[in-house]
mmCIF file of C-alpha atoms in Angstrom:
data_model
loop_
_atom_site.group_PDB
_atom_site.id
_atom_site.type_symbol
_atom_site.label_atom_id
_atom_site.label_comp_id
_atom_site.label_asym_id
_atom_site.label_seq_id
_atom_site.Cartn_x
_atom_site.Cartn_y
_atom_site.Cartn_z
ATOM 1 C CA MET E 129 40.706 -1.957 -17.110
ATOM 2 C CA VAL E 130 37.072 -3.095 -15.637
ATOM 3 C CA THR E 131 34.963 -5.312 -17.769
ATOM 4 C CA ALA E 132 31.318 -6.210 -17.188
ATOM 5 C CA THR E 133 30.541 -9.633 -15.887
ATOM 6 C CA ASP E 134 27.905 -11.989 -17.740
ATOM 7 C CA SER E 135 25.259 -11.304 -15.273
ATOM 8 C CA GLU E 136 25.733 -7.529 -15.730
ATOM 9 C CA THR E 137 25.546 -7.470 -19.600
ATOM 10 C CA THR E 138 22.462 -9.961 -19.429
ATOM 11 C CA GLY E 139 20.856 -7.795 -16.855
ATOM 12 C CA THR E 140 20.405 -10.881 -14.542
ATOM 13 C CA SER E 141 21.640 -11.800 -11.104
ATOM 14 C CA ARG E 142 23.528 -14.886 -10.183
ATOM 15 C CA GLY E 143 21.954 -15.250 -6.700
ATOM 16 C CA GLY E 144 20.326 -18.674 -6.300
ATOM 17 C CA GLY E 145 19.026 -21.026 -3.548
ATOM 18 C CA VAL E 146 17.240 -19.682 -0.445
ATOM 19 C CA LEU E 147 19.144 -16.589 -0.207
ATOM 20 C CA GLY E 148 18.669 -15.771 -3.868
ATOM 21 C CA GLN E 149 14.875 -15.830 -3.360
ATOM 22 C CA VAL E 150 14.769 -13.212 -0.483
ATOM 23 C CA GLN E 151 13.510 -10.540 -2.636
ATOM 24 C CA TYR E 152 10.745 -12.849 -3.969
ATOM 25 C CA TRP E 153 9.373 -13.789 -0.468
ATOM 26 C CA LEU E 154 10.047 -10.068 0.375
ATOM 27 C CA ALA E 155 7.573 -9.038 -2.248
ATOM 28 C CA VAL E 156 4.974 -11.449 -1.189
ATOM 29 C CA ILE E 157 5.555 -10.161 2.533
ATOM 30 C CA PHE E 158 4.976 -6.774 1.059
ATOM 31 C CA ILE E 159 1.780 -7.771 -0.767
ATOM 32 C CA VAL E 160 0.323 -9.404 2.309
ATOM 33 C CA GLY E 161 1.732 -6.986 4.747
ATOM 34 C CA TRP E 162 0.286 -3.733 3.243
ATOM 35 C CA THR E 163 -2.834 -5.420 2.310
ATOM 36 C CA GLY E 164 -3.232 -6.530 5.979
ATOM 37 C CA VAL E 165 -2.774 -2.980 7.280
ATOM 38 C CA VAL E 166 -5.385 -1.778 4.758
ATOM 39 C CA CYS E 167 -7.686 -4.237 6.264
ATOM 40 C CA GLY E 168 -6.903 -3.161 9.709
ATOM 41 C CA GLY E 169 -8.164 0.362 8.512
ATOM 42 C CA LEU E 170 -11.262 -0.972 7.094
ATOM 43 C CA GLY E 171 -11.750 -3.024 10.449
ATOM 44 C CA VAL E 172 -11.561 0.327 12.403
ATOM 45 C CA GLN E 173 -13.867 1.984 9.803
ATOM 46 C CA PHE E 174 -16.381 -0.687 9.836
ATOM 47 C CA GLY E 175 -16.034 -1.838 13.375
ATOM 48 C CA THR E 176 -15.993 1.372 15.158
ATOM 49 C CA TRP E 177 -17.804 3.696 12.598
ATOM 50 C CA ASP E 178 -14.766 5.804 12.332
ATOM 51 C CA TYR E 179 -14.950 7.211 8.806
ATOM 52 C CA PRO E 180 -11.771 7.956 7.041
ATOM 53 C CA CYS E 181 -10.898 11.531 6.080
ATOM 54 C CA PRO E 182 -9.229 12.286 2.533
ATOM 55 C CA LEU E 183 -5.819 12.075 4.002
ATOM 56 C CA CYS E 184 -6.488 8.804 5.500
ATOM 57 C CA MET E 185 -7.809 7.549 2.150
ATOM 58 C CA LEU E 186 -4.556 8.725 0.514
ATOM 59 C CA GLN E 187 -2.584 6.834 2.750
ATOM 60 C CA ARG E 188 -4.511 3.797 1.864
ATOM 61 C CA TYR E 189 -4.109 4.105 -1.739
ATOM 62 C CA PHE E 190 -0.291 4.361 -1.313
ATOM 63 C CA MET E 191 -0.244 1.389 0.736
ATOM 64 C CA MET E 192 -2.068 -0.585 -2.079
ATOM 65 C CA LEU E 193 0.263 0.992 -4.754
ATOM 66 C CA ALA E 194 3.249 -0.264 -2.732
ATOM 67 C CA ALA E 195 1.612 -3.524 -2.665
ATOM 68 C CA LEU E 196 1.286 -3.453 -6.495
ATOM 69 C CA GLY E 197 4.970 -2.811 -6.618
ATOM 70 C CA GLY E 198 5.502 -6.274 -4.731
ATOM 71 C CA ALA E 199 2.693 -7.894 -6.994
ATOM 72 C CA TYR E 200 4.653 -6.893 -9.913
ATOM 73 C CA ILE E 201 7.689 -8.793 -8.951
ATOM 74 C CA VAL E 202 5.651 -11.880 -7.790
ATOM 75 C CA ARG E 203 3.642 -12.029 -11.252
ATOM 76 C CA LYS E 204 6.924 -11.464 -13.283
ATOM 77 C CA ALA E 205 8.476 -14.363 -11.183
ATOM 78 C CA MET E 206 5.746 -16.630 -12.160
ATOM 79 C CA THR E 207 7.250 -16.812 -15.552
ATOM 80 C CA GLY E 208 10.249 -18.668 -14.153
ATOM 81 C CA THR E 209 12.716 -15.947 -15.089
ATOM 82 C CA MET E 210 13.493 -12.782 -13.668
ATOM 83 C CA VAL E 211 15.941 -9.917 -14.720
ATOM 84 C CA ARG E 212 17.197 -6.944 -12.836
ATOM 85 C CA ARG E 213 14.868 -4.669 -14.524
ATOM 86 C CA ASP E 214 11.880 -6.689 -13.142
ATOM 87 C CA TYR E 215 13.093 -6.194 -9.517
ATOM 88 C CA MET E 216 13.817 -2.314 -10.170
ATOM 89 C CA MET E 217 10.622 -1.852 -11.661
ATOM 90 C CA GLY E 218 8.474 -3.311 -8.594
ATOM 91 C CA TRP E 219 10.707 -1.793 -5.859
ATOM 92 C CA GLY E 220 11.003 1.491 -7.533
ATOM 93 C CA LEU E 221 7.219 1.572 -7.590
ATOM 94 C CA ALA E 222 7.132 0.666 -3.927
ATOM 95 C CA ILE E 223 9.525 3.226 -2.938
ATOM 96 C CA VAL E 224 7.788 5.922 -4.837
ATOM 97 C CA ALA E 225 4.456 4.684 -3.210
ATOM 98 C CA CYS E 226 5.964 4.560 0.317
ATOM 99 C CA PHE E 227 7.519 8.113 -0.070
ATOM 100 C CA GLY E 228 4.269 9.560 -0.996
ATOM 101 C CA GLY E 229 2.500 7.553 1.678
ATOM 102 C CA GLY E 230 4.842 8.770 4.177
ATOM 103 C CA PHE E 231 4.685 12.408 3.330
ATOM 104 C CA THR E 232 0.896 12.159 3.462
ATOM 105 C CA ALA E 233 1.010 10.562 7.007
ATOM 106 C CA TRP E 234 3.494 13.175 8.154
ATOM 107 C CA ARG E 235 1.183 16.020 6.831
ATOM 108 C CA GLN E 236 -1.671 14.577 8.816
ATOM 109 C CA THR E 237 0.449 14.180 11.914
ATOM 110 C CA MET E 238 1.605 17.945 11.702
ATOM 111 C CA LEU E 239 -2.006 18.913 11.270
ATOM 112 C CA HIS E 240 -2.704 17.565 15.046
ATOM 113 C CA ILE E 241 0.854 18.134 16.519
ATOM 114 C CA LEU E 242 -0.205 21.288 18.810
ATOM 115 C CA PRO E 243 -0.721 20.466 22.478
ATOM 116 C CA GLY E 244 -4.138 19.732 23.562
ATOM 117 C CA ASP E 245 -5.102 18.571 19.913
ATOM 118 C CA LYS E 246 -6.927 14.855 20.203
ATOM 119 C CA GLY E 247 -5.939 14.193 16.617
ATOM 120 C CA TYR E 248 -8.385 12.485 14.139
ATOM 121 C CA GLY E 249 -10.021 9.309 14.740
ATOM 122 C CA GLY E 250 -9.132 6.772 17.603
ATOM 123 C CA ALA E 251 -5.964 5.621 18.682
ATOM 124 C CA VAL E 252 -4.177 2.082 18.453
ATOM 125 C CA LEU E 253 -1.533 1.310 21.307
ATOM 126 C CA GLY E 254 -1.290 5.044 21.984
ATOM 127 C CA LEU E 255 -0.779 6.247 18.348
ATOM 128 C CA HIS E 256 -3.206 7.439 15.734
ATOM 129 C CA LEU E 257 -3.521 5.537 12.627
ATOM 130 C CA TYR E 258 -1.735 8.051 10.482
ATOM 131 C CA VAL E 259 1.251 7.983 12.890
ATOM 132 C CA TRP E 260 1.432 4.241 12.457
ATOM 133 C CA ALA E 261 1.252 4.665 8.909
ATOM 134 C CA PHE E 262 4.219 7.154 8.874
ATOM 135 C CA VAL E 263 6.371 4.694 10.782
ATOM 136 C CA LEU E 264 5.298 1.690 8.500
ATOM 137 C CA PHE E 265 6.263 3.681 5.274
ATOM 138 C CA ILE E 266 9.593 4.743 6.752
ATOM 139 C CA ALA E 267 10.244 1.216 7.738
ATOM 140 C CA ALA E 268 9.085 -0.118 4.375
ATOM 141 C CA ILE E 269 11.631 2.099 2.311
ATOM 142 C CA THR E 270 14.446 1.195 4.959
ATOM 143 C CA THR E 271 13.791 -2.518 4.461
ATOM 144 C CA ILE E 272 14.030 -2.185 0.670
ATOM 145 C CA GLY E 273 17.207 -0.130 0.877
ATOM 146 C CA VAL E 274 18.698 -2.974 3.042
ATOM 147 C CA VAL E 275 17.714 -5.722 0.742
ATOM 148 C CA LEU E 276 18.817 -3.895 -2.532
ATOM 149 C CA ALA E 277 22.079 -3.207 -0.909
ATOM 150 C CA PHE E 278 22.677 -7.104 -1.199
ATOM 151 C CA SER E 279 20.642 -7.456 -4.160
ATOM 152 C CA HIS E 280 23.434 -9.542 -6.036
ATOM 153 C CA GLU E 281 22.883 -12.316 -3.454
ATOM 154 C CA THR E 282 19.246 -11.834 -2.981
ATOM 155 C CA ALA E 283 17.754 -11.405 -6.410
ATOM 156 C CA SER E 284 17.813 -14.866 -8.204
ATOM 157 C CA GLU E 285 17.175 -14.800 -11.872
ATOM 158 C CA THR E 286 15.330 -18.023 -11.735
ATOM 159 C CA ILE E 287 12.206 -18.642 -9.538
ATOM 160 C CA PRO E 288 10.317 -21.951 -9.269
ATOM 161 C CA THR E 289 7.056 -21.772 -11.017
ATOM 162 C CA THR E 290 5.109 -24.542 -9.019
ATOM 163 C CA GLY E 291 4.629 -25.407 -5.464
ATOM 164 C CA PRO E 292 4.476 -22.781 -2.650
ATOM 165 C CA HIS E 293 6.090 -20.137 -4.586
ATOM 166 C CA ARG E 294 3.344 -19.998 -7.164
ATOM 167 C CA GLY E 295 0.568 -20.853 -4.846
ATOM 168 C CA ILE E 296 1.392 -18.436 -2.210
ATOM 169 C CA GLY E 297 1.935 -15.942 -4.773
ATOM 170 C CA MET E 298 -1.361 -16.167 -6.296
ATOM 171 C CA LEU E 299 -3.137 -16.215 -2.975
ATOM 172 C CA ALA E 300 -1.142 -12.781 -2.212
ATOM 173 C CA ILE E 301 -2.053 -11.309 -5.275
ATOM 174 C CA GLY E 302 -5.861 -12.474 -4.929
ATOM 175 C CA PHE E 303 -5.952 -11.117 -1.721
ATOM 176 C CA LEU E 304 -4.750 -7.735 -2.785
ATOM 177 C CA GLY E 305 -7.140 -7.558 -5.612
ATOM 178 C CA LEU E 306 -10.142 -8.538 -3.084
ATOM 179 C CA VAL E 307 -9.121 -5.626 -0.942
ATOM 180 C CA ILE E 308 -8.689 -3.074 -3.690
ATOM 181 C CA ALA E 309 -12.100 -3.802 -4.821
ATOM 182 C CA ILE E 310 -13.629 -3.596 -1.202
ATOM 183 C CA ASN E 311 -11.965 -0.070 -1.006
ATOM 184 C CA LEU E 312 -13.233 0.991 -4.128
ATOM 185 C CA VAL E 313 -16.915 0.131 -3.117
ATOM 186 C CA ALA E 314 -16.335 1.653 0.473
ATOM 187 C CA THR E 315 -15.148 5.031 -1.094
ATOM 188 C CA PHE E 316 -18.084 5.105 -3.376
ATOM 189 C CA PHE E 317 -20.287 4.713 -0.296
ATOM 190 C CA LEU E 318 -18.499 7.480 1.419
ATOM 191 C CA GLU E 319 -18.531 9.989 -1.382
ATOM 192 C CA GLY E 320 -21.758 8.984 -2.968
ATOM 193 C CA PHE E 321 -22.342 10.958 -6.063
ATOM 194 C CA HIS E 322 -20.020 13.775 -5.270
ATOM 195 C CA TRP E 323 -16.649 14.687 -6.452
ATOM 196 C CA VAL E 324 -14.952 15.102 -3.108
ATOM 197 C CA LEU E 325 -14.789 13.360 0.251
ATOM 198 C CA PRO E 326 -15.483 15.725 3.106
ATOM 199 C CA ASP E 327 -12.853 16.818 5.472
ATOM 200 C CA ASP E 328 -14.647 15.172 8.384
ATOM 201 C CA PRO E 329 -17.068 12.601 7.048
ATOM 202 C CA ALA E 330 -20.033 11.960 8.966
ATOM 203 C CA CYS E 331 -21.861 8.999 7.236
ATOM 204 C CA TYR E 332 -21.983 7.084 4.109
ATOM 205 C CA GLN E 333 -23.372 9.684 1.856
ATOM 206 C CA LEU E 334 -24.284 7.228 -0.965
ATOM 207 C CA LEU E 335 -27.171 6.094 1.444
ATOM 208 C CA HIS E 336 -28.499 9.501 1.649
ATOM 209 C CA ASP E 337 -28.040 10.247 -2.086
ATOM 210 C CA LEU E 338 -30.285 7.282 -2.810
ATOM 211 C CA GLY E 339 -32.895 8.264 -0.238
ATOM 212 C CA ILE E 340 -32.454 5.191 1.817
ATOM 213 C CA LEU E 341 -31.156 7.656 4.909
ATOM 214 C CA ASP E 342 -32.227 10.953 5.785
ATOM 215 C CA GLY E 343 -30.480 13.859 7.249
ATOM 216 C CA GLY E 344 -27.470 13.511 9.338
ATOM 217 C CA CYS E 345 -24.868 14.033 6.846
ATOM 218 C CA VAL E 346 -23.436 17.364 5.519
ATOM 219 C CA LEU E 347 -21.047 17.572 2.547
ATOM 220 C CA PRO E 348 -19.059 20.584 1.386
ATOM 221 C CA ALA E 349 -20.625 22.874 -1.244
ATOM 222 C CA ASP E 350 -20.398 21.530 -4.705
ATOM 223 C CA HIS E 351 -17.877 23.518 -6.892
#
């Protein structure tokens, strides 16, 4: 007869020490990593005037949603006590976000897969941003799967609430919040007072809607 262990009945893990905090630090890396990737997209947008298309923006949203999965784990850890469902909730959200983002990136890649198609936007190290996004989403799902396979050893039930754990965690969450706010503003500038973003944005429509700039920007017909 198989009986449940104490950790299984209480919903917590016995993992401890440095190894037991692997999932916590992975969550921090998840926040900073995805937020950094979004910052890279913003850098391309503002640095090279390469306006993101709707599929590009969807990939950003999924990246930020994945980062929010990590943020959930980090925020819960700040209480000092973690249970299995906290880890599962955060990683579950991250996996769903990465799957959605990966599918979106795959879709955009397939739109430009035919020989002779130059793709949308510029390239980084020979690959377009949406191809890099696809690679990163798949890599993120794989990483989460590997860590969860050893969840008993990597998911501690107790996380320090002071020192670098809290400080770095707060900085990571703050970084994510700032970038989310910047993206909201950037999207508003792109769409202006319209419900949709054009397939091939040519300007910051809000500046035209407010009469600051004239001409040179055409949106699809309103529905």
